[in-house]
Short mmCIF file of C-alpha atoms and ligand atoms in Angstrom, two decimals:
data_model
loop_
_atom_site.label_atom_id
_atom_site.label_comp_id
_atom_site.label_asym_id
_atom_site.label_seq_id
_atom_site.Cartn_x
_atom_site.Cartn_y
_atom_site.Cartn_z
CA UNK A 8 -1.11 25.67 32.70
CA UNK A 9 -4.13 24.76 34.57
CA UNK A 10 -6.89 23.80 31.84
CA UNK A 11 -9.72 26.52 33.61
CA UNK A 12 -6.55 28.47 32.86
CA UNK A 13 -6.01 27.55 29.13
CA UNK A 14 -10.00 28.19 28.85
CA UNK A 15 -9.84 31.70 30.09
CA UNK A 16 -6.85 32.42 28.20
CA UNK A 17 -8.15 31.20 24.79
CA UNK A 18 -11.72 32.99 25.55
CA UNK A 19 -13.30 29.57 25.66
CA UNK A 20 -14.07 30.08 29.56
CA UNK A 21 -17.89 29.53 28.54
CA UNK A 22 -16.85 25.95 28.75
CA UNK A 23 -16.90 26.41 32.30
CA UNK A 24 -20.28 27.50 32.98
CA UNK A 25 -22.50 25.13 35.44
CA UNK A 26 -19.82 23.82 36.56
CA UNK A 27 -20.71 23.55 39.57
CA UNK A 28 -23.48 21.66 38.72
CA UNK A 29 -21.78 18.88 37.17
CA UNK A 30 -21.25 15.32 38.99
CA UNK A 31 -17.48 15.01 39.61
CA UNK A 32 -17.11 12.45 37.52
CA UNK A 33 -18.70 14.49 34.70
CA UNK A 34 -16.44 17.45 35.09
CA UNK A 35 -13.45 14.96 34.87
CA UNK A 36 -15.02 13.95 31.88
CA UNK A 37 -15.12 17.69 30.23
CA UNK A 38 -11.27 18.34 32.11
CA UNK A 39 -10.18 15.19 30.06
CA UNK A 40 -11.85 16.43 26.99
CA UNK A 41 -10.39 20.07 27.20
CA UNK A 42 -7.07 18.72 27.88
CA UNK A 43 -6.97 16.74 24.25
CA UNK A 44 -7.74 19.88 22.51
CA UNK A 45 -4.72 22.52 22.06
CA UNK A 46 -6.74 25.50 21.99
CA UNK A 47 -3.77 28.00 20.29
CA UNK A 48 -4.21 26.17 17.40
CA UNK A 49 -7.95 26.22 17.37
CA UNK A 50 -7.79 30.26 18.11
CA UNK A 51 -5.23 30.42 15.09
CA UNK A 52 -6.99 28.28 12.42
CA UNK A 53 -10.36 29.95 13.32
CA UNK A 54 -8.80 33.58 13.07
CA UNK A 55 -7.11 32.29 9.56
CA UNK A 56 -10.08 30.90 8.10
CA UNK A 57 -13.13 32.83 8.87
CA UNK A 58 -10.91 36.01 7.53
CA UNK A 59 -8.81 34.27 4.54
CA UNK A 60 -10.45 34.69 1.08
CA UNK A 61 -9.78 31.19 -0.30
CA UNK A 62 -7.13 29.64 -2.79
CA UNK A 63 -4.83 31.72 -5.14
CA UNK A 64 -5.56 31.62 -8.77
CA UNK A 65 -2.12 31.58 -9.78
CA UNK A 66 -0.68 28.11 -9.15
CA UNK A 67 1.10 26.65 -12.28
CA UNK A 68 -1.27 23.27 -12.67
CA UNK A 69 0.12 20.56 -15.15
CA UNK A 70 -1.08 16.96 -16.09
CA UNK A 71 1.24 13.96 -14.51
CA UNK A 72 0.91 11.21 -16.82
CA UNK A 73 0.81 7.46 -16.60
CA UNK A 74 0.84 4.05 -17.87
CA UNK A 75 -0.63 1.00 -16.87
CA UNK A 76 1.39 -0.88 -14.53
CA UNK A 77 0.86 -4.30 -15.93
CA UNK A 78 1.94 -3.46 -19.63
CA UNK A 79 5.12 -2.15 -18.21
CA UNK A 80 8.55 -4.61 -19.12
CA UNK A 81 9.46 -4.92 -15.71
CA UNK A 82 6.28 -5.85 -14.06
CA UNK A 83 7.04 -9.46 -13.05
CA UNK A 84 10.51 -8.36 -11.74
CA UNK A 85 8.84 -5.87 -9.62
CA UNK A 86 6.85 -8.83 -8.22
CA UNK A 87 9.52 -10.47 -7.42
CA UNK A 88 10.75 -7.59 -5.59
CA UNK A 89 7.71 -7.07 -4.22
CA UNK A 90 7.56 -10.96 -2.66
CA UNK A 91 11.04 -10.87 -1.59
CA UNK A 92 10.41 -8.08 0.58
CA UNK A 93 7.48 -9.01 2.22
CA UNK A 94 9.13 -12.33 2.54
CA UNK A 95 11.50 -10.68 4.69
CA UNK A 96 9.17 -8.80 7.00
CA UNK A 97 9.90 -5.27 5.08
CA UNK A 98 5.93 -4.36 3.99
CA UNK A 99 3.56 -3.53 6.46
CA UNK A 100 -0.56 -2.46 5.55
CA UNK A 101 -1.84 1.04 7.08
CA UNK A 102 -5.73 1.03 6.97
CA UNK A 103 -7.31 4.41 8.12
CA UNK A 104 -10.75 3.50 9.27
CA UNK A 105 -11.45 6.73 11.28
CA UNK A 106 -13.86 8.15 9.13
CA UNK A 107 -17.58 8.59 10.94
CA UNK A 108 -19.17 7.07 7.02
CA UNK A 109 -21.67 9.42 6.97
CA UNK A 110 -23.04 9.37 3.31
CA UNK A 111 -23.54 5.21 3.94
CA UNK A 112 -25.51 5.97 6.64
CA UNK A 113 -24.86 2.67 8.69
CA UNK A 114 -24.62 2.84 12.47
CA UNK A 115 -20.65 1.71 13.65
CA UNK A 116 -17.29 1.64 11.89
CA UNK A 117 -17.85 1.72 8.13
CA UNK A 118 -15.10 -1.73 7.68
CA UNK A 119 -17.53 -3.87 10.23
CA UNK A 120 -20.00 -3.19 7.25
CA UNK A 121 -21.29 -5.91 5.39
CA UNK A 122 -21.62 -5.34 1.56
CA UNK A 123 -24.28 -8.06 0.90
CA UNK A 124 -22.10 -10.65 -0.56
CA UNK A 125 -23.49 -14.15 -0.25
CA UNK A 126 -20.48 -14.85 2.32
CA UNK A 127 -22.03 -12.37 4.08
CA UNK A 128 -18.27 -10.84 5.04
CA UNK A 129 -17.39 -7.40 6.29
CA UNK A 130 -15.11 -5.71 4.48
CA UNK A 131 -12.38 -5.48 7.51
CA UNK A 132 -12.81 -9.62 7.18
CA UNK A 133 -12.53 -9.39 3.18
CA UNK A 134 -9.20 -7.20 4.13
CA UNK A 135 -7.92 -9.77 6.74
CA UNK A 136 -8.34 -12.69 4.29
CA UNK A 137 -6.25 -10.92 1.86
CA UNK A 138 -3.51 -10.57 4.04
CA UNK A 139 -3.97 -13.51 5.68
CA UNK A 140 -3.30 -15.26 2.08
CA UNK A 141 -0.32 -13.28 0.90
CA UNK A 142 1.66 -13.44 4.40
CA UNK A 143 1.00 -17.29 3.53
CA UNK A 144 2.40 -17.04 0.27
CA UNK A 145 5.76 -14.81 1.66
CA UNK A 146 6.13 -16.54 4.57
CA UNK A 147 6.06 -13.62 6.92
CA UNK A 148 3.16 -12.13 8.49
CA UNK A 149 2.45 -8.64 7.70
CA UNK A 150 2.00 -6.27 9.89
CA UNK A 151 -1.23 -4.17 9.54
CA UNK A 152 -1.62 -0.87 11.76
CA UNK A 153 -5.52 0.02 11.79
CA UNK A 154 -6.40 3.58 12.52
CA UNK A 155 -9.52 3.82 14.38
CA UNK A 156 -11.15 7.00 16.12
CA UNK A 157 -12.12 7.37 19.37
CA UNK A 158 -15.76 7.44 18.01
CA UNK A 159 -15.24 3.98 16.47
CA UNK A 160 -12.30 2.71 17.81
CA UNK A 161 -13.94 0.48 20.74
CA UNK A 162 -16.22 -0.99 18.31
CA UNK A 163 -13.75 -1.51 15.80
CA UNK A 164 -11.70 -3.31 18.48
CA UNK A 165 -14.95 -5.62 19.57
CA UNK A 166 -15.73 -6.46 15.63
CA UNK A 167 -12.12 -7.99 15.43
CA UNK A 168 -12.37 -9.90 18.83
CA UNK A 169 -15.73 -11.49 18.08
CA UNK A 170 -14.10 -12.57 15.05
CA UNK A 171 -10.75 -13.81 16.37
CA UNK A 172 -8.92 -11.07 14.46
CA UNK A 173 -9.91 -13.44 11.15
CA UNK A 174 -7.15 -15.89 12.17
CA UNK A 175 -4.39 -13.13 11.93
CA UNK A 176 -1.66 -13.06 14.34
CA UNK A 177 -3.29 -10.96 16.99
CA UNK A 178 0.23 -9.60 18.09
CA UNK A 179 1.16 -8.20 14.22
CA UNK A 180 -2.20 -6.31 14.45
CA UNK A 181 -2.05 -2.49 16.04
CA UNK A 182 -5.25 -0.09 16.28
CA UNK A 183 -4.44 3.12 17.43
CA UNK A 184 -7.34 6.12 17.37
CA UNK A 185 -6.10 9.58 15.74
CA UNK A 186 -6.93 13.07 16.81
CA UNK A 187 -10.06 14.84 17.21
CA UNK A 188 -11.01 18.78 16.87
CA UNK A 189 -13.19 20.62 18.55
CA UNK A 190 -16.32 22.03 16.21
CA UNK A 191 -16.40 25.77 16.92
CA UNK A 192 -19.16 28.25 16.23
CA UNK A 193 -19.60 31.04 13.96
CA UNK A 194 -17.75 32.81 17.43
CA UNK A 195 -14.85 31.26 17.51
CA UNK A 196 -16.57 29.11 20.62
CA UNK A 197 -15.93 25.82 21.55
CA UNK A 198 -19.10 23.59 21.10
CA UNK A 199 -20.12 21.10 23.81
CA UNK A 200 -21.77 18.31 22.38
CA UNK A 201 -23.17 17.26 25.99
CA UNK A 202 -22.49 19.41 29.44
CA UNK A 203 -19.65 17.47 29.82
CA UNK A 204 -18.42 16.68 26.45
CA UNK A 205 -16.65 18.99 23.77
CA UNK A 206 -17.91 18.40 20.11
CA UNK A 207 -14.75 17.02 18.69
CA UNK A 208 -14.81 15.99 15.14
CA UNK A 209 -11.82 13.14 14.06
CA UNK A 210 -9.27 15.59 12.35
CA UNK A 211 -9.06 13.89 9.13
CA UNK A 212 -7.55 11.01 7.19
CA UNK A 213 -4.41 13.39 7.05
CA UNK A 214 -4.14 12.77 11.00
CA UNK A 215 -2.68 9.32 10.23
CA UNK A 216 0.42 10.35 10.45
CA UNK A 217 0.54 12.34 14.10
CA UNK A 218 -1.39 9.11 14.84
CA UNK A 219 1.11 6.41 13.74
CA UNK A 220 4.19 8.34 15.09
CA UNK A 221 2.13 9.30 18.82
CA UNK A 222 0.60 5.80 19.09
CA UNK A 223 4.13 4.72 19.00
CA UNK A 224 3.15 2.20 15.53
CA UNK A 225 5.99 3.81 13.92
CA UNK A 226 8.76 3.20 16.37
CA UNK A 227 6.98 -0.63 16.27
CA UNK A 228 7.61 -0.85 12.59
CA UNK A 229 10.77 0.31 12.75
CA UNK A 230 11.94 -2.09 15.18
CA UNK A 231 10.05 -5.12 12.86
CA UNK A 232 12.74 -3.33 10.01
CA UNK A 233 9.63 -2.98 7.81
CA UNK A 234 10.66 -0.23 4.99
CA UNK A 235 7.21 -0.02 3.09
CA UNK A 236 4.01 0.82 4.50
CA UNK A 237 0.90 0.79 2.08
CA UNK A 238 -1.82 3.03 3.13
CA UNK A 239 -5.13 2.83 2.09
CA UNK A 240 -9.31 3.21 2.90
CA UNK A 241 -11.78 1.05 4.27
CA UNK A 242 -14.39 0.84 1.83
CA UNK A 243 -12.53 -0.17 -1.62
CA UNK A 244 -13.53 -3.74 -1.86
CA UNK A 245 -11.09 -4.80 -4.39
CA UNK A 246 -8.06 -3.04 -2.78
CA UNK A 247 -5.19 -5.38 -3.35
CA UNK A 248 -3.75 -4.52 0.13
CA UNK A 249 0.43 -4.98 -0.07
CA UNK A 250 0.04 -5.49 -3.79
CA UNK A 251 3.73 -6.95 -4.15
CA UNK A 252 4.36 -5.68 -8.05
CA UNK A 253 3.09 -1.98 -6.10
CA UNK A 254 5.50 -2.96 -3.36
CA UNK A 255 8.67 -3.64 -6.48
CA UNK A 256 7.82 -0.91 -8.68
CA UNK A 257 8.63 1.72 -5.61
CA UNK A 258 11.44 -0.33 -4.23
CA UNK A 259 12.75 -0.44 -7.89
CA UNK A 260 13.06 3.59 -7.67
CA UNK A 261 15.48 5.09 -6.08
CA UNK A 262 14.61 8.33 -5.95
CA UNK A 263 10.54 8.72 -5.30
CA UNK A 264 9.20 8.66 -1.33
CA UNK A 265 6.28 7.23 -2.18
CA UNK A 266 3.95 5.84 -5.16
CA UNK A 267 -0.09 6.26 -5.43
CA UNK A 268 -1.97 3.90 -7.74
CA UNK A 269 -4.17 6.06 -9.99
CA UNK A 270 -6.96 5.11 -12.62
CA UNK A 271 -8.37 6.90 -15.37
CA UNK A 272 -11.02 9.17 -14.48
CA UNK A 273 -14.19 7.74 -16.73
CA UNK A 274 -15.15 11.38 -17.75
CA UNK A 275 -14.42 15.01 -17.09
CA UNK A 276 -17.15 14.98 -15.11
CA UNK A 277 -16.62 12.29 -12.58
CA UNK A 278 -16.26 13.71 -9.29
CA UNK A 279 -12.62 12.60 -8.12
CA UNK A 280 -9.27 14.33 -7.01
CA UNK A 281 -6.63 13.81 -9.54
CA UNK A 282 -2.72 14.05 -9.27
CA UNK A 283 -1.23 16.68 -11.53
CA UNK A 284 1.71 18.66 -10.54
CA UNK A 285 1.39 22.14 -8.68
CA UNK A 286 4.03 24.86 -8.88
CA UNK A 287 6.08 22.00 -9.94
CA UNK A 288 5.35 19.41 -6.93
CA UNK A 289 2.89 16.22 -6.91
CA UNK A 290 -0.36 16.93 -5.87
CA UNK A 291 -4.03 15.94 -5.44
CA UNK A 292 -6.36 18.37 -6.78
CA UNK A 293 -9.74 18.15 -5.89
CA UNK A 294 -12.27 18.09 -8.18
CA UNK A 295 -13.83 21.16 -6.92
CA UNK A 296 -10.45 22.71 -7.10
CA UNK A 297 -9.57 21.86 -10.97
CA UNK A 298 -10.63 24.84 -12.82
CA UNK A 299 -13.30 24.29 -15.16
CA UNK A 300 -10.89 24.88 -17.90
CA UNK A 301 -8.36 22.56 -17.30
CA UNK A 302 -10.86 20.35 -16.53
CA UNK A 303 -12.13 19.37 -19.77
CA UNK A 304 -8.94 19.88 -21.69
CA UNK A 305 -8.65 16.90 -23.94
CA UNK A 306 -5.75 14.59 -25.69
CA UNK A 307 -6.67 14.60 -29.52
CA UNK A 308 -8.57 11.22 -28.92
CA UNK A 309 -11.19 13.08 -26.11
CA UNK A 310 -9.71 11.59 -23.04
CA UNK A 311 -9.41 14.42 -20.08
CA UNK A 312 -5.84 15.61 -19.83
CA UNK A 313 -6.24 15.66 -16.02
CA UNK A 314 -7.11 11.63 -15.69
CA UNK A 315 -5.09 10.20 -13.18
CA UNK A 316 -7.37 9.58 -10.49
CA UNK A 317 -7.04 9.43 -6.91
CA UNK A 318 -8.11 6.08 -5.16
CA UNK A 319 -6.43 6.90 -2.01
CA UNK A 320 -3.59 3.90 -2.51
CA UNK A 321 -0.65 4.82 -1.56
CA UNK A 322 2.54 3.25 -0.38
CA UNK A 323 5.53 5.19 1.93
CA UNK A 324 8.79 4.25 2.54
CA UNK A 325 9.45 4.73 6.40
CA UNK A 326 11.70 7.52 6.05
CA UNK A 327 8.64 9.75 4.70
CA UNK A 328 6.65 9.04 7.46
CA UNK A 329 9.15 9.64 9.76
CA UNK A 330 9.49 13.23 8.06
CA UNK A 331 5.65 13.43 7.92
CA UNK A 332 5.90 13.32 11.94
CA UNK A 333 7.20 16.41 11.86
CA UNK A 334 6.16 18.80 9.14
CA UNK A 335 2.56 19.98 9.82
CA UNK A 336 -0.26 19.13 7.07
CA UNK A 337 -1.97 22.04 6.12
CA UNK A 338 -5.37 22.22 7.77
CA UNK A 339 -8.82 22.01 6.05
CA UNK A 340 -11.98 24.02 7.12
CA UNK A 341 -15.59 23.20 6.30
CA UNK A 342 -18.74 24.61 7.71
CA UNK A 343 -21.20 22.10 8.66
CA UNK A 344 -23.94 21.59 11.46
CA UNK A 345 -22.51 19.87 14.65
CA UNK A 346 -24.72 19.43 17.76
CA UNK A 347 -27.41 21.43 16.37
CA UNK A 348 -25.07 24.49 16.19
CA UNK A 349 -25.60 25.63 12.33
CA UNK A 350 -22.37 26.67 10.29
CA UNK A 351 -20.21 25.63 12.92
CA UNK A 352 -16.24 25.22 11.62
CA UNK A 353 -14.77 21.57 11.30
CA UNK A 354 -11.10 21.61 10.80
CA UNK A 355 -9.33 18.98 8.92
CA UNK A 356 -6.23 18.00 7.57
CA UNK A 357 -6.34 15.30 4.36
CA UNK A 358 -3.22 12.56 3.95
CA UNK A 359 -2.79 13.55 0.52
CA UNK A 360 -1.35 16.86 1.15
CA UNK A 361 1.93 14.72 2.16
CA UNK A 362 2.83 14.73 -1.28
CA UNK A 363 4.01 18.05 -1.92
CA UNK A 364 5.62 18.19 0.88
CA UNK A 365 7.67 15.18 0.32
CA UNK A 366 8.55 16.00 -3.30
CA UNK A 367 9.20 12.98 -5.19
CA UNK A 368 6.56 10.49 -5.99
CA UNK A 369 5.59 7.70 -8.87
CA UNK A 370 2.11 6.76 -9.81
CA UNK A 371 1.37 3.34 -11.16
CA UNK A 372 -1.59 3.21 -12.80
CA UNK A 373 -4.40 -0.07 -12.29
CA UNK A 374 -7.48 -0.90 -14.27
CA UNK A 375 -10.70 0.60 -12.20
CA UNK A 376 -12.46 -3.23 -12.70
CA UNK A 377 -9.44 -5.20 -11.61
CA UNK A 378 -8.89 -2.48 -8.54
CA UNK A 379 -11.50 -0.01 -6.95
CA UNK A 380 -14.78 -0.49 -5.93
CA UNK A 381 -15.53 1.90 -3.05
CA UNK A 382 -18.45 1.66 -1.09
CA UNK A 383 -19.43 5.40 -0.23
CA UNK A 384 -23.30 5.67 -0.85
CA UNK A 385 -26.07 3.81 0.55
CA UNK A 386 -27.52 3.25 -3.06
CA UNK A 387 -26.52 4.42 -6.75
CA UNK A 388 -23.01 5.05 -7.75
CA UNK A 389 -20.23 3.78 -5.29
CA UNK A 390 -22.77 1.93 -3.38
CA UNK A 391 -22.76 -1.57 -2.12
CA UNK A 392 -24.64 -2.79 -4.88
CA UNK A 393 -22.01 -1.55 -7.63
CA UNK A 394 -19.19 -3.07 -4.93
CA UNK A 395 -20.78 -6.31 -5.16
CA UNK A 396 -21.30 -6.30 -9.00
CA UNK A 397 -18.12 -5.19 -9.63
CA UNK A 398 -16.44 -8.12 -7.41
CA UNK A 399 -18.51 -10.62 -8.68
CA UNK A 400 -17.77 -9.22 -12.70
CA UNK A 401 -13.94 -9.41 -11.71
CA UNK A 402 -14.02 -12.95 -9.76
CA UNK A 403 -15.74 -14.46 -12.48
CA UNK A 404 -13.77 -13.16 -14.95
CA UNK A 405 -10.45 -14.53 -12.89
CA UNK A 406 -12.19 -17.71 -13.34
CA UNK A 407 -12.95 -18.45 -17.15
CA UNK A 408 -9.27 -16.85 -17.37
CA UNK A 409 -8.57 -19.70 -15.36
CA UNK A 410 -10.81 -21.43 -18.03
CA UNK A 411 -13.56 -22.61 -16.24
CA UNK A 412 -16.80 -23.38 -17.69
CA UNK A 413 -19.43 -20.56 -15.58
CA UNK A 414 -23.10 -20.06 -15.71
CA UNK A 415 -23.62 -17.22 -17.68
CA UNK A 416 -26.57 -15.70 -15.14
CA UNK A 417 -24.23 -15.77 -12.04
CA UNK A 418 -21.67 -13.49 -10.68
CA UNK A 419 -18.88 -15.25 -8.33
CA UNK A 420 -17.34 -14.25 -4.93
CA UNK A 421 -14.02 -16.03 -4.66
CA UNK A 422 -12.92 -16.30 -1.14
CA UNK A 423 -9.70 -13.95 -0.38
CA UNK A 424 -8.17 -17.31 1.13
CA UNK A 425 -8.12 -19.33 -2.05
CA UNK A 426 -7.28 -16.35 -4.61
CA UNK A 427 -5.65 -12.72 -3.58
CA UNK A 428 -5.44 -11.75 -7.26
CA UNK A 429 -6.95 -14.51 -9.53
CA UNK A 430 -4.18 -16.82 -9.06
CA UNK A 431 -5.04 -20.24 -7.78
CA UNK A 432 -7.94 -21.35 -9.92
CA UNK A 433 -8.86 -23.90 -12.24
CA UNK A 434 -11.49 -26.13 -13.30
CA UNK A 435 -10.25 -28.70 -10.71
CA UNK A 436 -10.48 -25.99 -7.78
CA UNK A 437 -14.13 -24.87 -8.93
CA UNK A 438 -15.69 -27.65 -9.10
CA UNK A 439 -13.96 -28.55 -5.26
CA UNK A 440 -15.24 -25.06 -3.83
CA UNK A 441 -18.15 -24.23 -5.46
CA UNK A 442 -20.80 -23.35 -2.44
CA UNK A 443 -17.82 -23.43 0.48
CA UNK A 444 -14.86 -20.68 -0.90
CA UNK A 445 -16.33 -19.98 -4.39
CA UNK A 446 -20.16 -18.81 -4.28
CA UNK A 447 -22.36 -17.79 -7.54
CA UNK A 448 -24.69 -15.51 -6.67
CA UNK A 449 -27.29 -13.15 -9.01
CA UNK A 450 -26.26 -9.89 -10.60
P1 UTP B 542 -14.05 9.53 3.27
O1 UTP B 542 -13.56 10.82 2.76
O2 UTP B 542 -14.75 8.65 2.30
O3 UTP B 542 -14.94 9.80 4.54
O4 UTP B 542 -12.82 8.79 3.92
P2 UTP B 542 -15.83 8.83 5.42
O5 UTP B 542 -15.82 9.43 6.79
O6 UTP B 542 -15.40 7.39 5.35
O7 UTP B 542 -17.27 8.93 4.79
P3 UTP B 542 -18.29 10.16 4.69
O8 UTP B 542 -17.60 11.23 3.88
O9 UTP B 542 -18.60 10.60 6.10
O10 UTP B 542 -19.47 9.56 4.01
C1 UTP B 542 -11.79 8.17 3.20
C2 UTP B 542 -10.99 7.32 4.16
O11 UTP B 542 -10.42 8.14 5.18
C3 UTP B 542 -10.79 7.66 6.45
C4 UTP B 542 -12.10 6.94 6.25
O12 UTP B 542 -12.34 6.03 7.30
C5 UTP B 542 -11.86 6.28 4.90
O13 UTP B 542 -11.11 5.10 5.04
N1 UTP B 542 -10.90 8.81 7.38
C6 UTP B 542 -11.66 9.88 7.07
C7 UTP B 542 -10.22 8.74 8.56
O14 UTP B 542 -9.53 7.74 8.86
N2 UTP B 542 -10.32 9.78 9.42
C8 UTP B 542 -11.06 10.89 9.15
O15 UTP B 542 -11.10 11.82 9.99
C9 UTP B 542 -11.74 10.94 7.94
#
């Protein structure tokens, strides 16, 4: 269908108003920008959402426990497992980075950040040097798909150039932008954010998987034979990107689709998703969704029942993305201002909802100091301040483990070249990189 068609058909002919007065290059613009959006879907989610009254009350929630991956038996066989297959080529890293980073309020994509570490890195470089060191140590480089959005994605692309893709194999590294919505107002109408550009919003971490399969990164992996993809955000510093014992532990199982790394919540009241299971399949449940009873339900020893946090690290085998392709996420609304236009509707879809729809899962629980430090807030909790002190806590704890003798006043950044986990260290290697890959800096 022509799009002036697909306007008038979808009541969103307003769209076309002055245009007549628009340069022909501008009204290619606005075709371009009509023709990304597919407007039945926009007429049903705004007719389903601005009539629904919101979520049942009678889902069947229970607690999913956990243990801490490291006390487990088989932990070193898992890294084994983990090694061989990334030795072989079969793990590749899935960053989605398509997030606009609001709350940190810094102008540009959220990983070309810098957290104030004396290195001064971003945290897409802090990411790089990780892989770069354990596709050293298997042997194989890995892979790493980055999901941009077409708000960041050219700026994403010029942070890596300027930096010469942080000596990774330019041709194992794929950016790819996901979809956008189109804001609507308290009408139903499409909102132009200029008079020849739609107001579209990026439609959520969830998009990543449209995104991999369209982009054709999917098909790319396939061909490379990898069979694990780890998924995860841009703003944990201490993400342990491809962990390999993560990597073994799900390889190990021959049942589950997929495993998420979970922590315990630090309270009832901290404000995170948690995994429980929902009319008897793995879920996420917000925190705003946990009723307030189950909530602050408590094991004998006052730890919340509900604890195993979310910190959006997950890992898929290929065949449930390759399902994921095809079965729709459910779609998120919020009501927030967009071009001025109060209360207009955002939609969204969010990547955890793949888990009930995949069915089988494993969680493998971390330590919050040794993993997840997420930079979300310009200042306070989850800010780059308590990113850098908790890096600098962990590094320097890697290092008296490794028994060297530190000053007690100073925090340490260890370069993600000499040490992906701690490993690598000594007296001998401190006192050799102290002020080049080992830096001491002030709490
Ligand atoms: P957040 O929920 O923290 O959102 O994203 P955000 O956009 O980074 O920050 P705020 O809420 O505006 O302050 C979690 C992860 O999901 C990605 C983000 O880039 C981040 O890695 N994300 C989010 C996407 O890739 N696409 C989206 O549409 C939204």
């Amino acid at each position: 269908m022509d799009f002036k068609n697909t306007l008038y058909s979808y009541g969103q002919d307003h769209l076309l108003e002055n245009w007549n007065n628009l340069s022909e290059e501008q009204q290619l613009t606005l075709k371009r920008d009509v023709e990304s959006q597919d407007f039945k879907l926009l007429q049903r989610l705004f007719q389903e959402h601005s009539s629904k009254p919101s979520t049942s009350t009678e889902d069947e929630i229970l607690p999913l426990t956990f243990d801490l991956a490291e006390n487990n038996i088989r932990h070193s066989m898992w890294e084994e497992t983990g090694f061989l297959l990334l030795e072989k080529g079969q793990v590749a890293a899935f960053l989605v980075a398509g997030g606009q980073g609001s709350r940190l309020g810094f102008e540009g994509p959220k990983g070309a950040f810098n957290i104030g570490l004396p290195s001064g890195k971003s945290l897409f470089q802090i990411q790089a040097e990780r892989i770069l060191n354990l596709s050293n140590k298997a042997g194989h480089p890995i892979p790493w798909c980055i999901m941009t959005s077409p708000l960041n994605h050219q700026e994403t692309l010029t942070h890596f150039e300027e930096h010469q893709f942080f000596g990774l194999p330019r041709e194992y590294i794929r950016f790819f932008s996901q979809g956008t919505m189109c804001a609507l107002d308290s009408n139903g109408k499409a909102i132009k954010s200029s008079p020849e550009h739609l107001a579209l919003v990026p439609d959520g971490n969830g998009g990543c998987f449209r995104a991999l399969a369209q982009s054709g990164t999917l098909a790319w992996l396939i061909e490379k034979g990898v069979r694990f993809v780890f998924l995860y955000s841009v703003d944990n510093v201490l993400v342990r990107i491809a962990d390999p014992a993560f990597v073994g532990a799900l390889a190990s199982d021959g049942r589950a689709l997929s495993s998420s790394k979970v922590l315990r919540k630090k309270n009832a009241q901290e404000k995170v998703g948690v995994f429980a299971s929902k009319n008897k399949l793995p879920a996420v449940i917000e925190y705003s969704d946990l009723p307030e009873a189950l909530r602050l339900e408590t094991y004998p020893d006052g730890a919340p029942l509900f604890d195993a946090a979310n910190i959006a690290i997950h890992l898929f085998r290929t065949e449930a993305l390759k399902r994921l392709q095809s079965t729709p996420l459910p779609w998120h609304s919020a009501k927030k201002t967009v071009s001025e236009v109060e209360n207009a509707w955002k939609f969204e879809q969010f990547l955890f909802d793949a888990f009930p729809l995949l069915g089988s899962m494993t969680l493998f629980g971390v330590s919050r100091e040794d993993e997840f430090a997420p930079v979300k807030n310009a200042e306070g909790d989850d800010s780059p301040k308590s990113a850098r002190q908790m890096l600098g806590s962990l590094h320097k704890y890697w290092l008296e483990r490794a028994g060297v003798k530190t000053d007690p006043r100073k925090l340490y950044e260890i370069s993600p070249t000499l040490s992906y986990a701690g490993e690598s260290l000594s007296q001998l290697v401190f006192d050799r990189e102290l002020g080049k890959n080992i830096l001491a800096f002030d709490p």
